[in-house]
PDB file of C-alpha atoms in Angstrom:
ATOM      1  CA  MET M 874      97.326 107.789  88.254  1.00 67.00           C
ATOM      2  CA  SER M 875     101.012 106.967  88.638  1.00 91.00           C
ATOM      3  CA  GLU M 876     103.393 106.758  85.667  1.00 96.00           C
ATOM      4  CA  ILE M 877     104.128 103.141  86.512  1.00 97.00           C
ATOM      5  CA  LEU M 878     100.396 102.254  86.483  1.00 97.00           C
ATOM      6  CA  ASN M 879      99.974 104.079  83.141  1.00 97.00           C
ATOM      7  CA  ARG M 880     102.802 102.169  81.551  1.00 97.00           C
ATOM      8  CA  PHE M 881     101.563  98.816  82.852  1.00 98.00           C
ATOM      9  CA  ARG M 882      98.000  99.406  81.569  1.00 98.00           C
ATOM     10  CA  LYS M 883      99.412  99.691  78.036  1.00 97.00           C
ATOM     11  CA  PHE M 884     100.421  96.020  77.969  1.00 98.00           C
ATOM     12  CA  HIS M 885      98.193  94.556  80.707  1.00 98.00           C
ATOM     13  CA  LYS M 886      96.616  91.205  79.643  1.00 98.00           C
ATOM     14  CA  GLN M 887      99.484  90.652  77.122  1.00 97.00           C
ATOM     15  CA  ASN M 888     101.321  87.769  78.809  1.00 96.00           C
ATOM     16  CA  THR M 889     100.971  89.337  82.247  1.00 98.00           C
ATOM     17  CA  ARG M 890      99.080  86.364  83.678  1.00 98.00           C
ATOM     18  CA  GLN M 891     101.356  83.790  85.274  1.00 98.00           C
ATOM     19  CA  ILE M 892     101.543  80.719  83.075  1.00 98.00           C
ATOM     20  CA  GLY M 893     101.733  78.142  85.894  1.00 98.00           C
ATOM     21  CA  ARG M 894     100.978  77.695  89.555  1.00 97.00           C
ATOM     22  CA  TYR M 895     104.447  78.747  90.778  1.00 97.00           C
ATOM     23  CA  PHE M 896     105.231  81.396  88.172  1.00 98.00           C
ATOM     24  CA  CYS M 897     104.231  84.460  90.207  1.00 98.00           C
ATOM     25  CA  ILE M 898     107.904  85.533  90.506  1.00 98.00           C
ATOM     26  CA  PRO M 899     108.781  85.227  86.805  1.00 98.00           C
ATOM     27  CA  ALA M 900     105.470  86.822  85.831  1.00 98.00           C
ATOM     28  CA  SER M 901     105.974  89.785  88.170  1.00 98.00           C
ATOM     29  CA  ILE M 902     109.615  90.300  87.126  1.00 98.00           C
ATOM     30  CA  SER M 903     108.674  90.075  83.462  1.00 98.00           C
ATOM     31  CA  SER M 904     105.967  92.729  83.909  1.00 98.00           C
ATOM     32  CA  ALA M 905     108.195  95.001  86.012  1.00 98.00           C
ATOM     33  CA  LEU M 906     110.918  94.866  83.335  1.00 98.00           C
ATOM     34  CA  GLN M 907     108.352  95.618  80.627  1.00 98.00           C
ATOM     35  CA  ILE M 908     107.337  98.716  82.592  1.00 98.00           C
ATOM     36  CA  LEU M 909     111.019  99.721  82.336  1.00 98.00           C
ATOM     37  CA  GLY M 910     111.087  99.062  78.589  1.00 97.00           C
ATOM     38  CA  VAL M 911     112.855  95.699  78.717  1.00 97.00           C
ATOM     39  CA  ASP M 912     110.749  93.005  77.020  1.00 95.00           C
ATOM     40  CA  SER M 913     113.357  90.255  76.542  1.00 96.00           C
ATOM     41  CA  PHE M 914     112.625  88.442  79.809  1.00 97.00           C
ATOM     42  CA  SER M 915     109.458  86.381  79.250  1.00 98.00           C
ATOM     43  CA  GLN M 916     108.288  83.978  81.980  1.00 98.00           C
ATOM     44  CA  GLU M 917     109.401  81.111  79.744  1.00 98.00           C
ATOM     45  CA  ARG M 918     112.896  82.523  79.331  1.00 98.00           C
ATOM     46  CA  ILE M 919     113.309  83.166  83.022  1.00 98.00           C
ATOM     47  CA  ARG M 920     112.260  79.598  83.668  1.00 98.00           C
ATOM     48  CA  ASP M 921     114.613  78.151  81.050  1.00 98.00           C
ATOM     49  CA  LEU M 922     117.571  80.141  82.319  1.00 97.00           C
ATOM     50  CA  TRP M 923     116.946  78.925  85.848  1.00 97.00           C
ATOM     51  CA  TYR M 924     116.650  75.256  84.890  1.00 97.00           C
ATOM     52  CA  ALA M 925     119.810  75.536  82.763  1.00 97.00           C
ATOM     53  CA  GLU M 926     121.709  77.093  85.682  1.00 95.00           C
ATOM     54  CA  GLN M 927     120.448  74.357  88.042  1.00 95.00           C
ATOM     55  CA  GLY M 928     121.286  71.620  85.554  1.00 95.00           C
ATOM     56  CA  LYS M 929     117.796  70.231  85.901  1.00 95.00           C
ATOM     57  CA  GLU M 930     115.244  68.960  83.404  1.00 96.00           C
ATOM     58  CA  ILE M 931     112.038  70.973  83.078  1.00 97.00           C
ATOM     59  CA  GLU M 932     109.071  68.980  84.360  1.00 97.00           C
ATOM     60  CA  PRO M 933     106.361  68.245  81.695  1.00 97.00           C
ATOM     61  CA  ASP M 934     103.589  69.608  83.937  1.00 98.00           C
ATOM     62  CA  ILE M 935     103.900  73.465  83.961  1.00 98.00           C
ATOM     63  CA  ASN M 936     102.049  73.603  87.315  1.00 98.00           C
ATOM     64  CA  VAL M 937     104.939  71.856  89.119  1.00 97.00           C
ATOM     65  CA  GLN M 938     107.707  73.835  87.454  1.00 98.00           C
ATOM     66  CA  ILE M 939     110.002  76.373  89.189  1.00 97.00           C
ATOM     67  CA  GLN M 940     108.753  75.599  92.738  1.00 94.00           C
ATOM     68  CA  ASP M 941     112.026  76.521  94.458  1.00 91.00           C
ATOM     69  CA  PHE M 942     112.508  79.868  92.668  1.00 95.00           C
ATOM     70  CA  SER M 943     112.901  82.992  94.843  1.00 93.00           C
ATOM     71  CA  LEU M 944     113.437  86.702  94.421  1.00 92.00           C
ATOM     72  CA  GLY M 945     117.034  86.265  95.544  1.00 91.00           C
ATOM     73  CA  SER M 946     117.730  83.483  93.065  1.00 92.00           C
ATOM     74  CA  ALA M 947     116.026  85.495  90.354  1.00 94.00           C
ATOM     75  CA  ILE M 948     118.380  88.437  90.869  1.00 93.00           C
ATOM     76  CA  GLU M 949     121.465  86.208  90.949  1.00 94.00           C
ATOM     77  CA  LEU M 950     120.284  84.549  87.703  1.00 95.00           C
ATOM     78  CA  LEU M 951     119.319  87.661  85.794  1.00 95.00           C
ATOM     79  CA  SER M 952     122.401  89.622  86.870  1.00 94.00           C
ATOM     80  CA  CYS M 953     124.461  87.270  84.728  1.00 94.00           C
ATOM     81  CA  GLN M 954     122.469  88.104  81.581  1.00 95.00           C
ATOM     82  CA  GLN M 955     123.900  90.746  79.251  1.00 93.00           C
ATOM     83  CA  ASP M 956     120.465  92.307  78.491  1.00 94.00           C
ATOM     84  CA  PHE M 957     119.940  92.837  82.282  1.00 96.00           C
ATOM     85  CA  ASN M 958     122.993  95.011  82.681  1.00 94.00           C
ATOM     86  CA  THR M 959     120.952  98.163  82.216  1.00 95.00           C
ATOM     87  CA  ILE M 960     118.796  97.312  85.252  1.00 97.00           C
ATOM     88  CA  GLY M 961     119.427  98.361  88.792  1.00 97.00           C
ATOM     89  CA  PHE M 962     117.794  96.708  91.723  1.00 97.00           C
ATOM     90  CA  ASP M 963     117.368  96.893  95.498  1.00 96.00           C
ATOM     91  CA  LEU M 964     116.181  93.965  97.648  1.00 96.00           C
ATOM     92  CA  PHE M 965     114.571  94.729 101.025  1.00 96.00           C
ATOM     93  CA  SER M 966     114.455  91.878 103.599  1.00 96.00           C
ATOM     94  CA  ARG M 967     114.107  91.349 107.336  1.00 96.00           C
ATOM     95  CA  PRO M 968     114.421  88.363 109.689  1.00 95.00           C
ATOM     96  CA  ALA M 969     111.504  85.983 109.701  1.00 95.00           C
ATOM     97  CA  ASP M 970     108.776  85.660 112.310  1.00 93.00           C
ATOM     98  CA  ASN M 971     105.396  83.966 112.454  1.00 88.00           C
ATOM     99  CA  ASP M 972     103.272  86.600 114.269  1.00 88.00           C
ATOM    100  CA  PRO M 973     100.575  87.887 111.911  1.00 87.00           C
ATOM    101  CA  PHE M 974      99.973  90.796 114.304  1.00 83.00           C
ATOM    102  CA  GLU M 975     103.599  91.915 114.121  1.00 87.00           C
ATOM    103  CA  PHE M 976     103.614  94.955 111.767  1.00 88.00           C
ATOM    104  CA  GLU M 977     106.862  96.702 112.702  1.00 91.00           C
ATOM    105  CA  LYS M 978     108.968  95.093 110.011  1.00 94.00           C
ATOM    106  CA  SER M 979     106.211  95.452 107.469  1.00 93.00           C
ATOM    107  CA  LYS M 980     106.068  99.153 108.367  1.00 93.00           C
ATOM    108  CA  GLU M 981     109.772  99.373 107.710  1.00 95.00           C
ATOM    109  CA  ALA M 982     109.048  98.158 104.135  1.00 96.00           C
ATOM    110  CA  LEU M 983     106.630 101.048 103.441  1.00 95.00           C
ATOM    111  CA  PRO M 984     109.315 103.840 103.096  1.00 96.00           C
ATOM    112  CA  PHE M 985     111.227 101.464 100.793  1.00 97.00           C
ATOM    113  CA  ILE M 986     108.231 100.839  98.597  1.00 97.00           C
ATOM    114  CA  ASP M 987     107.093 104.484  98.662  1.00 97.00           C
ATOM    115  CA  ALA M 988     110.539 105.913  97.792  1.00 97.00           C
ATOM    116  CA  HIS M 989     111.031 103.628  94.838  1.00 98.00           C
ATOM    117  CA  LEU M 990     107.557 104.146  93.416  1.00 97.00           C
ATOM    118  CA  LYS M 991     108.055 107.907  93.629  1.00 96.00           C
ATOM    119  CA  GLN M 992     111.076 107.376  91.315  1.00 97.00           C
ATOM    120  CA  ASN M 993     108.947 105.284  88.923  1.00 97.00           C
ATOM    121  CA  HIS M 994     110.633 102.060  90.046  1.00 98.00           C
ATOM    122  CA  PRO M 995     108.181  99.122  90.087  1.00 98.00           C
ATOM    123  CA  VAL M 996     108.322  97.111  93.312  1.00 98.00           C
ATOM    124  CA  ILE M 997     107.546  93.397  93.742  1.00 98.00           C
ATOM    125  CA  VAL M 998     106.300  92.347  97.196  1.00 98.00           C
ATOM    126  CA  SER M 999     106.290  88.829  98.569  1.00 97.00           C
ATOM    127  CA  THR M1000     102.965  88.169 100.265  1.00 97.00           C
ATOM    128  CA  TRP M1001     101.488  85.324 102.320  1.00 95.00           C
ATOM    129  CA  CYS M1002      97.992  83.915 102.135  1.00 92.00           C
ATOM    130  CA  LEU M1003      96.415  83.456 105.586  1.00 87.00           C
ATOM    131  CA  SER M1004      93.105  82.174 106.780  1.00 84.00           C
ATOM    132  CA  ILE M1005      91.586  81.679 110.220  1.00 81.00           C
ATOM    133  CA  ASN M1006      90.167  78.449 111.561  1.00 83.00           C
ATOM    134  CA  PRO M1007      86.986  78.469 113.622  1.00 81.00           C
ATOM    135  CA  ASP M1008      89.172  78.087 116.762  1.00 81.00           C
ATOM    136  CA  GLY M1009      90.934  81.326 115.889  1.00 77.00           C
ATOM    137  CA  ASN M1010      94.226  79.876 114.746  1.00 81.00           C
ATOM    138  CA  PHE M1011      95.869  81.292 111.641  1.00 84.00           C
ATOM    139  CA  VAL M1012      96.607  78.887 108.738  1.00 88.00           C
ATOM    140  CA  LEU M1013      99.272  79.631 106.131  1.00 90.00           C
ATOM    141  CA  ASN M1014      97.959  78.615 102.712  1.00 91.00           C
ATOM    142  CA  GLY M1015     100.979  79.640 100.662  1.00 92.00           C
ATOM    143  CA  HIS M1016     102.895  82.626  99.293  1.00 94.00           C
ATOM    144  CA  HIS M1017     102.335  84.907  96.323  1.00 97.00           C
ATOM    145  CA  MET M1018     103.804  88.020  94.616  1.00 98.00           C
ATOM    146  CA  TRP M1019     102.169  91.376  94.033  1.00 98.00           C
ATOM    147  CA  LEU M1020     103.545  93.952  91.599  1.00 98.00           C
ATOM    148  CA  ILE M1021     102.983  97.318  93.324  1.00 98.00           C
ATOM    149  CA  LEU M1022     101.938  99.990  90.840  1.00 98.00           C
ATOM    150  CA  ASP M1023     100.958 102.901  93.076  1.00 98.00           C
ATOM    151  CA  LEU M1024     100.957 103.793  96.773  1.00 97.00           C
ATOM    152  CA  SER M1025      99.528 106.661  98.798  1.00 96.00           C
ATOM    153  CA  LEU M1026     100.426 106.762 102.490  1.00 93.00           C
ATOM    154  CA  GLU M1027      98.106 109.722 103.012  1.00 94.00           C
ATOM    155  CA  ALA M1028      95.110 107.924 101.521  1.00 95.00           C
ATOM    156  CA  ASN M1029      96.032 104.534 103.072  1.00 95.00           C
ATOM    157  CA  GLU M1030      95.804 103.014  99.641  1.00 97.00           C
ATOM    158  CA  CYS M1031      97.834 100.690  97.420  1.00 97.00           C
ATOM    159  CA  ILE M1032      97.247  99.572  93.798  1.00 98.00           C
ATOM    160  CA  TYR M1033      98.826  96.289  92.692  1.00 98.00           C
ATOM    161  CA  HIS M1034      98.749  93.643  89.993  1.00 98.00           C
ATOM    162  CA  ASP M1035      97.992  90.025  90.951  1.00 98.00           C
ATOM    163  CA  PRO M1036      99.612  87.819  88.264  1.00 98.00           C
ATOM    164  CA  TRP M1037      97.460  84.793  89.177  1.00 98.00           C
ATOM    165  CA  GLU M1038      94.152  86.505  88.416  1.00 97.00           C
ATOM    166  CA  ASP M1039      95.827  88.990  86.018  1.00 98.00           C
ATOM    167  CA  GLU M1040      93.881  91.845  87.510  1.00 98.00           C
ATOM    168  CA  ILE M1041      94.699  95.271  88.977  1.00 98.00           C
ATOM    169  CA  TYR M1042      93.365  95.745  92.502  1.00 98.00           C
ATOM    170  CA  LYS M1043      93.142  98.483  95.110  1.00 97.00           C
ATOM    171  CA  THR M1044      93.692  97.686  98.784  1.00 96.00           C
ATOM    172  CA  PRO M1045      94.175  99.662 102.017  1.00 96.00           C
ATOM    173  CA  ILE M1046      97.761  99.758 103.315  1.00 95.00           C
ATOM    174  CA  LEU M1047      96.443  98.582 106.671  1.00 88.00           C
ATOM    175  CA  GLU M1048      93.031  97.354 107.537  1.00 87.00           C
ATOM    176  CA  LEU M1049      91.801  95.182 110.426  1.00 83.00           C
ATOM    177  CA  ASN M1050      88.682  93.165 109.700  1.00 84.00           C
ATOM    178  CA  GLU M1051      86.726  91.572 112.476  1.00 84.00           C
ATOM    179  CA  ILE M1052      86.333  87.768 112.158  1.00 82.00           C
ATOM    180  CA  ILE M1053      84.022  85.889 114.476  1.00 82.00           C
ATOM    181  CA  THR M1054      85.489  82.652 115.813  1.00 80.00           C
ATOM    182  CA  GLU M1055      84.255  80.158 118.414  1.00 81.00           C
ATOM    183  CA  ASN M1056      86.485  81.962 120.928  1.00 80.00           C
ATOM    184  CA  GLY M1057      85.071  85.367 120.055  1.00 83.00           C
ATOM    185  CA  PRO M1058      85.950  88.107 117.582  1.00 87.00           C
ATOM    186  CA  ILE M1059      89.469  88.518 116.173  1.00 81.00           C
ATOM    187  CA  GLN M1060      90.842  91.522 114.337  1.00 82.00           C
ATOM    188  CA  PHE M1061      92.208  89.910 111.144  1.00 78.00           C
ATOM    189  CA  PRO M1062      95.142  91.844 109.612  1.00 77.00           C
ATOM    190  CA  ASP M1063      94.570  92.695 105.959  1.00 83.00           C
ATOM    191  CA  GLY M1064      95.653  95.168 103.344  1.00 92.00           C
ATOM    192  CA  LEU M1065      99.297  95.529 102.224  1.00 95.00           C
ATOM    193  CA  LEU M1066     100.863  95.407 105.676  1.00 93.00           C
ATOM    194  CA  GLY M1067      98.892  92.323 106.634  1.00 92.00           C
ATOM    195  CA  LYS M1068      99.869  90.599 103.358  1.00 94.00           C
ATOM    196  CA  ILE M1069     103.646  91.165 103.330  1.00 96.00           C
ATOM    197  CA  THR M1070     105.129  87.730 104.039  1.00 95.00           C
ATOM    198  CA  HIS M1071     106.805  87.255 107.427  1.00 95.00           C
ATOM    199  CA  SER M1072     109.135  84.543 106.062  1.00 93.00           C
ATOM    200  CA  ASP M1073     111.528  87.188 104.735  1.00 94.00           C
ATOM    201  CA  TYR M1074     109.598  90.448 104.172  1.00 96.00           C
ATOM    202  CA  ASN M1075     111.101  90.562 100.720  1.00 96.00           C
ATOM    203  CA  CYS M1076     110.434  93.566  98.469  1.00 97.00           C
ATOM    204  CA  LEU M1077     112.323  93.959  95.188  1.00 97.00           C
ATOM    205  CA  ALA M1078     112.595  97.337  93.395  1.00 98.00           C
ATOM    206  CA  LEU M1079     113.804  97.492  89.802  1.00 98.00           C
ATOM    207  CA  TRP M1080     114.823 100.481  87.629  1.00 98.00           C
ATOM    208  CA  ARG M1081     116.598 101.397  84.410  1.00 96.00           C
ATOM    209  CA  ASN M1082     120.122 102.696  84.826  1.00 93.00           C
TER     210      ASN M1082
END
């Protein structure tokens, strides 16, 4: 079990579930920083800082709040906070595409994720949620964040925290599952490589300086 996973388990279920529909980024950042021993960035504080910076009023319904937040805007926001000045970060990104069978840029993310995890740097990965229609066409149902806690290239295995369900899961790095459609079988890309979003391929590593 990795050091990062051990640290996360000590506070898992203590405000690690995202508090609203669009809070996967604040939830994942808050958990990653707690792994690094920084507990001053709750989901609520990150939200409040962002709305103040934007000069916007916070909507009463928590499930419509912070919809336009991104990993990039999060780093810009937090970098201005004094209690974030002990944190280093690295943002991986690649140009967008819409081909769910294109894995080359996802494969470029693997050394980034692996290298940081080996240094006990938690990594947040932007993922997309795909489904297949009976006619074989892919449908994008939204985006989400995973907090990667362990990775083994040799074992083709990844362990991550899903802030929506507030559970720790294990998934293959790459797995193709056969889906039967009206046009015949399709190899559906799954696992970590199949989940990394193609809108930006964003992966954010954080560490304590």
